[in-house]
Short mmCIF file of C-alpha atoms in Angstrom, two decimals:
data_model
loop_
_atom_site.label_atom_id
_atom_site.label_comp_id
_atom_site.label_asym_id
_atom_site.label_seq_id
_atom_site.Cartn_x
_atom_site.Cartn_y
_atom_site.Cartn_z
CA MET R 1 261.46 257.95 76.84
CA MET R 2 261.39 257.08 80.68
CA ASP R 3 257.85 257.38 82.04
CA HIS R 4 257.54 254.32 81.33
CA ASN R 5 260.82 253.00 83.07
CA CYS R 6 262.24 252.05 86.44
CA ILE R 7 265.91 252.79 86.26
CA ALA R 8 267.48 252.93 89.26
CA PRO R 9 269.58 256.00 90.57
CA ASP R 10 272.24 253.44 90.75
CA VAL R 11 273.36 251.81 87.20
CA GLU R 12 275.32 252.91 84.86
CA LEU R 13 274.49 254.00 81.77
CA GLY R 14 277.12 254.43 78.64
CA GLN R 15 276.82 256.95 75.52
CA ASN R 16 274.30 256.13 73.04
CA VAL R 17 272.82 253.81 75.55
CA LYS R 18 268.93 253.26 73.68
CA LEU R 19 266.10 252.00 76.09
CA SER R 20 262.43 251.13 74.99
CA LYS R 21 260.15 251.49 76.74
CA PHE R 22 259.15 249.55 80.58
CA ILE R 23 262.00 248.18 81.23
CA ASN R 24 263.53 247.42 84.73
CA LEU R 25 267.00 248.44 85.72
CA TYR R 26 268.97 248.67 89.02
CA GLY R 27 272.07 248.25 89.99
CA CYS R 28 273.98 247.78 86.92
CA LYS R 29 276.12 248.30 84.28
CA ILE R 30 275.20 249.01 80.70
CA GLY R 31 277.68 249.93 77.74
CA ASP R 32 278.04 252.36 75.21
CA ASP R 33 276.08 252.01 71.71
CA THR R 34 274.11 248.82 74.04
CA LYS R 35 269.56 248.48 73.09
CA ILE R 36 267.42 247.32 75.40
CA GLY R 37 264.05 246.25 74.01
CA ALA R 38 260.96 246.60 75.97
CA PHE R 39 260.37 244.71 79.11
CA VAL R 40 263.48 243.58 80.29
CA GLU R 41 265.07 243.78 83.10
CA ILE R 42 268.35 243.53 84.20
CA GLN R 43 269.45 242.98 87.64
CA LYS R 44 271.74 244.94 90.40
CA ASN R 45 276.11 243.46 89.58
CA ALA R 46 275.17 242.48 86.69
CA THR R 47 276.52 244.18 83.25
CA VAL R 48 276.22 244.49 79.88
CA GLY R 49 279.01 245.04 77.63
CA LYS R 50 279.38 247.93 74.77
CA ASN R 51 277.65 247.16 71.03
CA CYS R 52 275.05 244.97 72.14
CA LYS R 53 271.34 243.88 71.83
CA ILE R 54 269.40 242.70 74.48
CA SER R 55 265.77 241.74 72.56
CA SER R 56 262.20 242.47 74.52
CA HIS R 57 260.99 240.21 77.50
CA SER R 58 264.54 238.75 78.71
CA PHE R 59 265.60 238.59 81.94
CA ILE R 60 269.32 239.38 83.45
CA CYS R 61 269.65 238.64 87.00
CA GLU R 62 272.50 239.27 89.49
CA GLY R 63 275.81 237.67 88.83
CA VAL R 64 275.36 237.90 84.82
CA THR R 65 278.53 239.26 82.65
CA ILE R 66 277.74 239.89 79.29
CA GLU R 67 280.38 241.08 77.13
CA ASP R 68 280.65 243.16 74.26
CA ASN R 69 278.67 243.27 70.79
CA VAL R 70 276.26 240.05 72.33
CA PHE R 71 273.26 239.19 70.80
CA ILE R 72 270.40 238.40 72.73
CA GLY R 73 267.59 236.81 71.66
CA HIS R 74 263.65 237.31 72.47
CA GLY R 75 262.81 235.97 76.28
CA VAL R 76 265.73 235.17 77.46
CA THR R 77 266.09 233.39 80.78
CA PHE R 78 269.94 233.64 83.06
CA ILE R 79 269.21 232.03 86.29
CA ASN R 80 271.63 232.11 89.41
CA ASP R 81 270.56 230.03 91.71
CA PRO R 82 271.20 226.30 91.30
CA TYR R 83 268.64 225.46 93.65
CA PRO R 84 265.92 227.92 94.64
CA ARG R 85 263.17 228.08 97.15
CA ALA R 86 261.33 229.98 98.35
CA THR R 87 261.47 229.22 101.70
CA THR R 88 264.90 228.46 104.51
CA PRO R 89 264.69 225.67 105.94
CA GLY R 90 262.69 227.35 108.92
CA GLY R 91 259.89 228.28 107.23
CA GLY R 92 260.32 231.84 106.75
CA LEU R 93 260.61 233.18 103.48
CA GLN R 94 264.01 233.73 101.79
CA THR R 95 266.00 236.46 101.39
CA GLU R 96 269.04 238.14 99.79
CA GLN R 97 270.81 236.79 102.56
CA ASP R 98 269.90 232.79 102.52
CA TRP R 99 271.38 232.16 98.86
CA LYS R 100 274.54 232.56 96.62
CA VAL R 101 274.60 233.91 93.95
CA GLU R 102 276.37 232.16 90.97
CA ARG R 103 277.99 233.68 88.21
CA THR R 104 277.12 233.45 84.22
CA VAL R 105 279.59 234.98 81.23
CA VAL R 106 279.14 235.00 78.04
CA LYS R 107 281.95 235.84 76.16
CA LYS R 108 282.40 238.48 73.70
CA GLY R 109 280.26 238.03 69.53
CA ALA R 110 278.20 234.86 71.32
CA SER R 111 274.46 235.29 70.35
CA ILE R 112 272.03 233.65 72.09
CA GLY R 113 268.47 232.57 70.61
CA SER R 114 265.15 233.31 71.08
CA GLY R 115 263.32 231.41 74.41
CA VAL R 116 266.86 230.57 75.61
CA THR R 117 267.23 229.33 79.71
CA LEU R 118 271.25 229.72 81.02
CA LEU R 119 271.48 227.81 84.57
CA CYS R 120 273.73 229.55 86.55
CA ASN R 121 277.75 228.74 86.78
CA VAL R 122 278.15 228.77 82.92
CA MET R 123 280.49 230.17 80.17
CA ILE R 124 279.29 230.98 76.70
CA GLY R 125 281.85 231.48 75.00
CA GLU R 126 283.17 233.86 72.49
CA GLN R 127 281.32 234.12 69.40
CA ALA R 128 279.79 231.01 70.24
CA ILE R 129 276.21 230.69 69.38
CA VAL R 130 273.63 229.23 71.31
CA GLY R 131 270.02 227.68 69.26
CA ALA R 132 266.42 229.34 70.05
CA GLY R 133 264.81 227.71 72.55
CA SER R 134 267.94 225.59 74.39
CA VAL R 135 268.79 225.16 77.31
CA VAL R 136 272.30 226.02 78.27
CA THR R 137 273.89 223.64 80.87
CA LYS R 138 277.22 223.44 81.21
CA ASP R 139 280.32 225.69 78.92
CA VAL R 140 279.43 226.54 75.63
CA PRO R 141 283.17 226.40 73.69
CA ALA R 142 284.16 229.54 71.36
CA ASN R 143 282.09 229.47 68.10
CA ALA R 144 280.13 226.30 68.48
CA ILE R 145 276.55 226.34 67.58
CA VAL R 146 274.77 224.65 70.43
CA ALA R 147 271.47 223.91 70.24
CA GLY R 148 268.61 221.69 72.41
CA ASN R 149 268.07 220.73 75.77
CA PRO R 150 270.25 219.97 76.76
CA ALA R 151 272.08 221.94 74.60
CA ARG R 152 274.62 220.22 73.08
CA VAL R 153 277.67 220.63 70.20
CA LYS R 154 275.89 220.67 66.93
CA ARG R 155 278.99 222.29 65.02
CA PHE R 156 281.26 225.16 64.58
CA VAL R 157 281.84 228.36 62.88
CA ASP R 158 283.96 228.46 60.48
CA THR R 159 285.88 231.57 61.25
CA ASN R 160 287.77 231.59 58.07
CA VAL R 161 285.56 232.26 56.09
CA THR R 162 285.14 236.26 55.59
CA VAL R 163 281.85 237.71 53.52
CA ALA R 164 281.63 241.02 52.49
CA VAL R 165 278.16 243.26 53.15
CA GLY R 166 275.70 241.78 50.72
CA GLU R 167 277.40 238.53 49.62
CA GLN R 168 275.79 235.44 50.56
CA LYS R 169 277.57 232.58 51.35
#
């Protein structure tokens, strides 16, 4: 399975992690029983908790913390620099030393829909749902369902409703 993967020796993989082909992992930590889809990159100093699903074509950059039981849809992009530039004021290409990584946290049980872009310095609350194609520019409260550009609260998950397996609401 590792024939088409780039997994640096400094990656910490938990038990029973499932890796698709064509992934790039370096300097990150992945929790137990997490599944990572094809064409995913997870950068250094990023953490993915246990029992997560990271769908294909997603980009998890440095400074991102994803807690346990989180779903990341296809093509989700995290951003860690609020003012990206290619060059320094002197005209040279920027290096790692030219920017400060800003953090993003996705709390346990959250779901991030396909095609979402998350700006840096935001927190997605526990059990929150971010609708597909949204652009998250500010914190999302726990149990909120947000959508749009910019993402806005549409409603909240009803935490008092329990549904048995196979039962429909």
